[in-house]
Short mmCIF file of C-alpha atoms (C1' of nucleotides) in Angstrom, two decimals:
data_model
loop_
_atom_site.label_atom_id
_atom_site.label_comp_id
_atom_site.label_asym_id
_atom_site.label_seq_id
_atom_site.Cartn_x
_atom_site.Cartn_y
_atom_site.Cartn_z
CA MET E 64 142.44 -169.24 65.62
CA ASN E 65 144.46 -168.13 68.61
CA ALA E 66 146.59 -170.29 70.84
CA ALA E 67 143.85 -170.82 73.37
CA SER E 68 141.10 -171.84 70.99
CA ARG E 69 143.47 -173.92 68.90
CA ARG E 70 144.33 -175.78 72.04
CA ASP E 71 140.75 -176.19 73.18
CA ALA E 72 139.48 -177.41 69.86
CA ASN E 73 140.47 -181.04 70.23
CA ALA E 74 141.56 -181.25 73.82
CA GLY E 75 138.09 -181.62 75.20
CA THR E 76 138.46 -185.17 76.36
CA LEU E 77 142.08 -184.95 77.50
CA ASP E 78 142.85 -184.98 81.19
CA THR E 79 145.11 -181.96 81.67
CA GLY E 80 144.52 -181.73 85.39
CA PHE E 81 148.09 -181.79 86.60
CA LEU E 82 149.50 -179.36 84.05
CA GLU E 83 146.61 -176.90 84.26
CA GLY E 84 147.04 -176.84 88.00
CA THR E 85 150.62 -175.62 87.76
CA LEU E 86 151.76 -172.02 87.57
CA GLY E 87 154.46 -172.92 85.07
CA PHE E 88 152.10 -174.32 82.46
CA THR E 89 149.43 -171.63 82.82
CA ILE E 90 152.07 -168.92 82.54
CA ARG E 91 153.27 -170.47 79.30
CA LEU E 92 149.76 -170.68 77.80
CA CYS E 93 149.09 -167.13 78.89
CA GLN E 94 152.31 -165.84 77.37
CA LEU E 95 151.63 -167.66 74.09
CA ASN E 96 148.21 -166.07 73.79
CA VAL E 97 149.25 -162.54 74.80
CA PHE E 98 152.43 -162.52 72.70
CA ASP E 99 150.78 -163.91 69.58
CA ASP E 100 148.34 -161.04 69.71
CA PHE E 101 150.98 -158.51 70.75
CA ILE E 102 153.15 -159.44 67.76
CA ASP E 103 150.14 -159.22 65.49
CA ARG E 104 149.12 -155.78 66.74
CA LEU E 105 152.61 -154.35 66.40
CA SER E 106 153.35 -155.95 63.03
CA GLY E 107 152.02 -152.85 61.28
CA LEU E 108 154.81 -150.83 62.89
CA ASP E 109 157.31 -153.61 62.15
CA LEU E 110 158.22 -153.93 65.82
CA ARG E 111 158.98 -157.16 67.63
CA PRO E 112 158.31 -157.33 71.38
CA ALA E 113 162.00 -156.85 72.22
CA GLU E 114 162.28 -153.87 69.89
CA PHE E 115 159.20 -152.28 71.43
CA SER E 116 160.61 -152.74 74.93
CA ILE E 117 163.92 -151.18 73.94
CA LEU E 118 162.21 -148.14 72.43
CA CYS E 119 160.07 -147.73 75.55
CA LEU E 120 163.06 -147.77 77.87
CA ILE E 121 165.06 -145.32 75.77
CA ALA E 122 162.01 -143.05 75.53
CA ASP E 123 161.68 -142.93 79.31
CA ASN E 124 165.45 -142.89 79.94
CA PRO E 125 167.10 -140.83 77.20
CA GLY E 126 170.88 -141.04 77.28
CA CYS E 127 170.86 -144.32 79.17
CA ARG E 128 173.74 -146.73 78.57
CA ALA E 129 173.11 -149.61 76.21
CA SER E 130 174.19 -152.28 78.66
CA ARG E 131 171.66 -151.13 81.23
CA ILE E 132 168.77 -151.40 78.83
CA ALA E 133 169.89 -154.88 77.85
CA GLU E 134 170.22 -155.90 81.47
CA CYS E 135 166.82 -154.52 82.38
CA LEU E 136 165.25 -156.59 79.60
CA CYS E 137 167.29 -159.73 80.40
CA ILE E 138 168.83 -159.59 76.93
CA LYS E 139 172.44 -160.78 76.73
CA ARG E 140 174.82 -158.17 75.39
CA PRO E 141 175.81 -160.10 72.25
CA ASN E 142 172.15 -160.50 71.34
CA PHE E 143 171.46 -156.85 72.03
CA VAL E 144 173.86 -155.61 69.34
CA PRO E 145 171.91 -156.62 66.24
CA LEU E 146 168.67 -155.42 67.83
CA LEU E 147 170.13 -151.95 68.38
CA SER E 148 171.81 -151.91 64.98
CA GLY E 149 168.50 -152.63 63.33
CA LEU E 150 166.75 -149.83 65.19
CA GLU E 151 169.58 -147.45 64.32
CA GLN E 152 169.49 -148.37 60.64
CA ARG E 153 165.77 -147.64 60.68
CA LYS E 154 166.58 -144.18 62.10
CA LEU E 155 164.62 -144.82 65.29
CA VAL E 156 167.61 -144.77 67.67
CA VAL E 157 171.02 -143.12 67.78
CA ARG E 158 174.06 -144.49 69.61
CA ARG E 159 176.45 -141.86 70.96
CA ARG E 160 179.76 -142.66 72.62
CA SER E 161 179.83 -141.36 76.18
CA GLU E 162 182.06 -138.32 76.65
CA THR E 163 183.01 -139.29 80.20
CA ASP E 164 183.75 -142.98 79.52
CA GLY E 165 184.54 -144.13 75.99
CA ARG E 166 183.38 -147.66 76.67
CA PHE E 167 179.75 -146.70 77.03
CA GLN E 168 177.17 -145.93 74.41
CA ASP E 169 174.41 -143.53 75.34
CA LEU E 170 171.11 -144.18 73.61
CA PHE E 171 168.58 -141.66 72.32
CA LEU E 172 165.45 -141.77 70.22
CA THR E 173 165.27 -139.79 67.01
CA ALA E 174 162.23 -137.64 66.32
CA LEU E 175 160.95 -140.50 64.20
CA GLY E 176 161.67 -142.92 67.01
CA ARG E 177 159.60 -140.81 69.39
CA ARG E 178 156.68 -140.78 66.99
CA VAL E 179 156.88 -144.55 66.48
CA VAL E 180 157.09 -145.37 70.18
CA THR E 181 154.16 -143.09 70.95
CA LYS E 182 152.05 -144.86 68.36
CA ALA E 183 153.25 -148.28 69.52
CA LYS E 184 152.44 -147.51 73.14
CA SER E 185 148.90 -146.61 72.20
CA VAL E 186 148.53 -149.86 70.28
CA VAL E 187 149.82 -151.84 73.26
CA ALA E 188 147.56 -149.86 75.57
CA GLU E 189 144.58 -151.05 73.52
CA GLN E 190 145.53 -154.67 74.13
CA GLU E 191 146.08 -153.99 77.82
CA GLN E 192 142.74 -152.21 78.05
CA TYR E 193 140.96 -155.06 76.35
CA MET E 194 142.39 -157.54 78.83
CA ALA E 195 141.62 -155.25 81.76
CA ASP E 196 138.01 -154.96 80.59
CA ARG E 197 137.64 -158.72 80.52
CA LEU E 198 139.32 -159.32 83.87
CA GLY E 199 137.89 -156.34 85.65
CA PRO E 200 140.21 -153.62 86.98
CA ARG E 201 140.69 -155.19 90.40
CA LYS E 202 141.58 -158.66 89.15
CA ARG E 203 143.77 -157.15 86.51
CA ASP E 204 145.84 -155.21 89.04
CA GLU E 205 146.04 -158.20 91.34
CA LEU E 206 147.29 -160.28 88.42
CA VAL E 207 150.05 -157.80 87.54
CA ASN E 208 151.08 -157.56 91.19
CA ALA E 209 151.18 -161.33 91.62
CA LEU E 210 153.21 -161.72 88.43
CA ARG E 211 155.68 -159.10 89.61
CA MET E 212 156.02 -160.93 92.89
CA VAL E 213 156.71 -164.27 91.17
CA ALA E 214 159.13 -162.62 88.75
CA ARG E 215 161.19 -161.37 91.70
CA LEU E 216 161.18 -164.61 93.68
CA ASP E 217 164.53 -166.28 94.19
CA LEU E 218 163.23 -169.72 93.25
CA ARG E 219 166.51 -171.41 94.03
CA ALA E 220 166.58 -170.23 97.61
CA ASP E 221 165.05 -173.46 98.90
CA ARG E 222 167.71 -175.70 97.42
CA GLU E 223 171.14 -176.55 98.78
CA GLY E 224 174.48 -176.42 97.03
CA TRP E 225 173.33 -173.51 94.96
CA ARG E 226 174.04 -170.21 96.51
CA VAL E 227 177.61 -169.42 95.64
CA LYS E 228 178.50 -166.04 97.03
CA GLU E 229 176.14 -163.61 95.33
CA SER E 230 178.08 -160.37 95.48
CA MET A 92 171.95 -165.04 89.83
CA ASN A 93 168.41 -165.56 88.57
CA ALA A 94 166.61 -163.53 85.97
CA ALA A 95 164.94 -161.28 88.51
CA SER A 96 168.01 -160.35 90.52
CA ARG A 97 170.15 -160.05 87.41
CA ARG A 98 167.65 -157.53 86.16
CA ASP A 99 167.42 -155.63 89.40
CA ALA A 100 171.15 -155.37 89.90
CA ASN A 101 171.73 -152.37 87.66
CA ALA A 102 168.24 -151.23 86.83
CA GLY A 103 167.76 -149.24 90.00
CA THR A 104 167.70 -145.85 88.39
CA LEU A 105 165.89 -146.82 85.20
CA ASP A 106 162.32 -145.69 84.71
CA THR A 107 160.49 -148.88 83.75
CA GLY A 108 157.08 -147.53 84.62
CA PHE A 109 155.29 -148.17 81.37
CA LEU A 110 156.62 -151.68 80.78
CA GLU A 111 156.19 -152.84 84.37
CA GLY A 112 152.62 -151.65 84.23
CA THR A 113 151.76 -153.95 81.35
CA LEU A 114 150.58 -157.55 81.59
CA GLY A 115 152.68 -158.53 78.58
CA PHE A 116 156.00 -157.50 80.10
CA THR A 117 155.32 -158.87 83.58
CA ILE A 118 154.22 -162.18 82.09
CA ARG A 119 157.49 -162.38 80.21
CA LEU A 120 159.62 -161.65 83.29
CA CYS A 121 157.60 -164.14 85.27
CA GLN A 122 157.98 -166.85 82.66
CA LEU A 123 161.74 -166.25 82.42
CA ASN A 124 162.15 -166.66 86.15
CA VAL A 125 159.91 -169.69 86.54
CA PHE A 126 161.24 -171.49 83.46
CA ASP A 127 164.91 -170.90 84.30
CA ASP A 128 164.31 -172.59 87.62
CA PHE A 129 162.06 -175.26 86.14
CA ILE A 130 164.73 -176.23 83.62
CA ASP A 131 167.33 -176.30 86.35
CA ARG A 132 165.25 -178.51 88.62
CA LEU A 133 164.45 -181.01 85.88
CA SER A 134 167.96 -181.09 84.40
CA GLY A 135 168.85 -184.01 86.67
CA LEU A 136 166.18 -186.08 84.91
CA ASP A 137 167.29 -184.72 81.53
CA LEU A 138 163.81 -183.39 80.79
CA ARG A 139 163.01 -180.13 79.03
CA PRO A 140 159.70 -178.39 79.81
CA ALA A 141 158.07 -179.68 76.63
CA GLU A 142 159.24 -183.24 77.31
CA PHE A 143 157.89 -183.07 80.84
CA SER A 144 154.51 -181.84 79.59
CA ILE A 145 154.31 -184.63 77.02
CA LEU A 146 155.06 -187.29 79.61
CA CYS A 147 152.44 -185.81 81.94
CA LEU A 148 149.73 -185.89 79.31
CA ILE A 149 150.53 -189.44 78.21
CA ALA A 150 150.60 -190.54 81.85
CA ASP A 151 147.11 -189.16 82.44
CA ASN A 152 145.80 -190.16 79.00
CA PRO A 153 147.37 -193.49 78.04
CA GLY A 154 146.66 -194.49 74.45
CA CYS A 155 145.93 -190.92 73.38
CA ARG A 156 146.71 -189.96 69.80
CA ALA A 157 149.95 -188.10 69.21
CA SER A 158 148.34 -185.20 67.39
CA ARG A 159 146.05 -184.46 70.30
CA ILE A 160 148.92 -184.19 72.75
CA ALA A 161 150.74 -181.86 70.38
CA GLU A 162 147.64 -179.72 69.94
CA CYS A 163 147.00 -179.52 73.65
CA LEU A 164 150.53 -178.22 74.18
CA CYS A 165 150.41 -175.84 71.19
CA ILE A 166 153.30 -177.72 69.59
CA LYS A 167 153.19 -177.89 65.80
CA ARG A 168 153.15 -181.44 64.45
CA PRO A 169 156.50 -181.19 62.65
CA ASN A 170 158.15 -180.03 65.86
CA PHE A 171 156.47 -182.76 67.85
CA VAL A 172 158.10 -185.59 65.91
CA PRO A 173 161.69 -185.23 67.15
CA LEU A 174 160.43 -184.67 70.70
CA LEU A 175 158.52 -187.97 70.63
CA SER A 176 161.35 -189.78 68.88
CA GLY A 177 163.76 -188.70 71.59
CA LEU A 178 161.46 -189.91 74.34
CA GLU A 179 160.96 -193.21 72.52
CA GLN A 180 164.70 -193.74 72.03
CA ARG A 181 165.13 -193.19 75.75
CA LYS A 182 162.58 -195.95 76.36
CA LEU A 183 160.18 -193.58 78.14
CA VAL A 184 157.39 -193.70 75.53
CA VAL A 185 156.11 -196.19 72.97
CA ARG A 186 154.29 -195.30 69.77
CA ARG A 187 151.72 -197.86 68.61
CA ARG A 188 149.82 -197.61 65.35
CA SER A 189 146.10 -197.47 65.96
CA GLU A 190 144.29 -200.68 65.03
CA THR A 191 141.14 -198.86 63.98
CA ASP A 192 142.80 -196.12 61.87
CA GLY A 193 146.31 -196.67 60.55
CA ARG A 194 147.02 -192.95 60.38
CA PHE A 195 147.02 -192.49 64.12
CA GLN A 196 149.70 -193.27 66.65
CA ASP A 197 148.57 -194.14 70.16
CA LEU A 198 151.03 -193.16 72.87
CA PHE A 199 151.89 -195.02 76.06
CA LEU A 200 154.47 -194.70 78.78
CA THR A 201 156.85 -197.56 79.47
CA ALA A 202 157.38 -198.73 83.03
CA LEU A 203 160.52 -196.59 83.03
CA GLY A 204 158.52 -193.66 81.68
CA ARG A 205 156.03 -193.98 84.52
CA ARG A 206 158.82 -193.97 87.09
CA VAL A 207 160.44 -190.92 85.49
CA VAL A 208 157.24 -188.91 85.23
CA THR A 209 156.34 -189.69 88.83
CA LYS A 210 159.73 -188.42 89.98
CA ALA A 211 159.50 -185.39 87.69
CA LYS A 212 156.06 -184.47 88.96
CA SER A 213 157.31 -184.49 92.52
CA VAL A 214 160.21 -182.22 91.54
CA VAL A 215 157.81 -179.82 89.82
CA ALA A 216 155.47 -179.98 92.79
CA GLU A 217 158.32 -178.74 94.98
CA GLN A 218 158.71 -175.66 92.84
CA GLU A 219 154.98 -175.08 92.80
CA GLN A 220 154.81 -175.49 96.57
CA TYR A 221 157.64 -173.03 97.06
CA MET A 222 155.87 -170.41 94.99
CA ALA A 223 152.55 -171.11 96.73
CA ASP A 224 154.23 -170.64 100.11
CA ARG A 225 155.54 -167.24 99.07
CA LEU A 226 152.31 -166.02 97.53
CA GLY A 227 149.97 -167.54 100.05
CA PRO A 228 147.44 -170.17 98.96
CA ARG A 229 144.66 -167.70 98.17
CA LYS A 230 146.77 -165.39 96.00
CA ARG A 231 148.34 -168.39 94.34
CA ASP A 232 144.98 -169.82 93.30
CA GLU A 233 143.75 -166.42 92.16
CA LEU A 234 146.89 -166.08 90.06
CA VAL A 235 146.40 -169.44 88.35
CA ASN A 236 142.73 -168.65 87.71
CA ALA A 237 143.52 -165.23 86.27
CA LEU A 238 146.23 -166.70 84.03
CA ARG A 239 143.82 -169.35 82.77
CA MET A 240 141.30 -166.65 82.01
CA VAL A 241 143.82 -164.58 80.04
CA ALA A 242 145.09 -167.68 78.24
CA ARG A 243 141.56 -168.35 77.00
CA LEU A 244 140.75 -164.79 75.93
CA ASP A 245 140.19 -164.21 72.25
CA LEU A 246 142.40 -161.14 72.13
CA ARG A 247 141.60 -160.44 68.52
CA ALA A 248 137.89 -160.18 69.09
CA ASP A 249 138.01 -156.39 69.40
CA ARG A 250 139.57 -155.81 66.01
CA GLU A 251 137.96 -155.66 62.61
CA GLY A 252 138.84 -157.47 59.41
CA TRP A 253 140.19 -160.34 61.36
CA ARG A 254 137.61 -162.95 62.04
CA VAL A 255 137.39 -165.07 58.97
CA LYS A 256 134.88 -167.82 59.48
CA GLU A 257 136.20 -169.88 62.37
CA SER A 258 134.75 -173.30 61.71
"C1'" DT Y 149 193.03 -156.26 85.37
"C1'" DA Y 150 188.04 -155.24 84.47
"C1'" DT Y 151 184.20 -153.61 81.55
"C1'" DT Y 152 181.53 -152.28 77.08
"C1'" DG Y 153 180.54 -153.31 72.83
"C1'" DT Y 154 181.34 -156.50 69.24
"C1'" DT Y 155 181.97 -160.80 66.31
"C1'" DA Y 156 181.46 -165.50 65.52
"C1'" DT Y 157 179.08 -169.40 66.51
"C1'" DA Y 158 175.98 -172.90 68.12
"C1'" DC Y 159 171.89 -174.56 70.15
"C1'" DT Y 160 166.91 -174.40 71.06
"C1'" DC Y 161 162.37 -173.29 69.72
"C1'" DT Y 162 159.24 -172.31 66.24
"C1'" DA Y 163 157.12 -172.01 61.45
"C1'" DT Y 164 155.96 -173.59 56.54
"C1'" DA Y 165 155.89 -176.51 52.50
"C1'" DA Y 166 155.81 -180.85 50.73
"C1'" DC Y 167 155.98 -185.80 50.97
"C1'" DT Y 168 153.82 -190.79 52.55
"C1'" DA Y 169 150.43 -193.66 54.11
"C1'" DT Y 170 146.14 -194.23 55.32
"C1'" DA Y 171 141.25 -193.20 55.10
"C1'" DT C 127 139.96 -185.40 48.92
"C1'" DA C 128 141.35 -185.08 53.62
"C1'" DT C 129 144.14 -186.21 57.76
"C1'" DA C 130 148.38 -188.02 60.69
"C1'" DG C 131 152.82 -188.40 60.77
"C1'" DT C 132 157.11 -187.22 58.67
"C1'" DT C 133 161.04 -184.73 56.38
"C1'" DA C 134 163.55 -180.77 55.15
"C1'" DT C 135 164.39 -176.26 55.99
"C1'" DA C 136 164.38 -171.58 57.52
"C1'" DG C 137 163.80 -168.20 60.93
"C1'" DA C 138 163.62 -166.39 65.62
"C1'" DG C 139 165.54 -166.31 70.25
"C1'" DT C 140 169.20 -167.35 73.25
"C1'" DA C 141 173.86 -169.02 74.97
"C1'" DT C 142 179.18 -168.86 75.37
"C1'" DA C 143 183.97 -167.67 74.06
"C1'" DA C 144 186.99 -164.41 72.47
"C1'" DC C 145 188.51 -159.97 70.68
"C1'" DA C 146 189.23 -154.61 70.54
"C1'" DA C 147 188.82 -150.33 72.80
"C1'" DT C 148 188.71 -148.05 76.98
"C1'" DA C 149 189.28 -147.47 81.84
#
DNA sequence: TATTGTTATACTCTATAACTATA
DNA sequence: TATAGTTATAGAGTATAACAATA
């Protein structure tokens, strides 16, 4: 039973009008459903969503600094350390101290890491394709575009006493 | 600095093509941004997202059983107990044993609870209105509808060896 | 002095097993 | 026996402060 059907099972007579009409609540339900399935599909490769994202970014940006990957994924640096250490212990990733600046660590995939991320991407692509088939390609693209737009909104811009100098 | 701008700050030269093209990743970024702001807006009323949702459902369904509210919000019963207890200690909610079946607890808002949820809904409505203004009303409604559709998808339906008998 | 990576730590959210009381 | 609520507990995920190494 997935999140959606578990929820629907007994909620038939509940008035959920206000919540279901909000973006915040529908985003949460949507994320629960998609992530539950995502985690399930990738469990065979023993990859959590964060680990998959890290491997993807290193695959497409070999030699990138660790802190940039963490930033791009909105993962705080202290929390990024054990994630990377785990991937390195599993021989999927190598950390190499930068030659030009000893503070940085440049990240690379191992040959095994490249094989794993290729397989993982194809598994994720299946989930994405399944959702695209159900939504239809147009609605699917509109959904991704709308989500990107909301993700980039500065939601605090309409409130006072907030904007301390940004730069 | 919100989640979106924090991410953009240093990610300019990173290739995020694969991840940004997936529904899963964009949903996550979107949820981070919306929830960060949601939590911030409701912090003045000392309400977390889950607490707000519970109050909303009790407000619109007075006398509803506790387990149904939890189910509707995809909150496991053990995790629901301290949430309800907190709201009851704050005199926002009352639990009343059902007269017809002593196992159930019927939930009601106090007068204070009704005042708080009314105020909280108006705060949330401001955030929703701000997002709707940026997206435009049509795109906003299409987004909510698409999210509802994805939230209800049975994402495991395309895989074998999964569906044990549902009922 | 500022930044990267790191450690330690704490708090929130979530998940499971087992207990109780009621049916 | 089955279900609702509860307790205890463990595991993720996430947050901040402080330190070492480097610049």
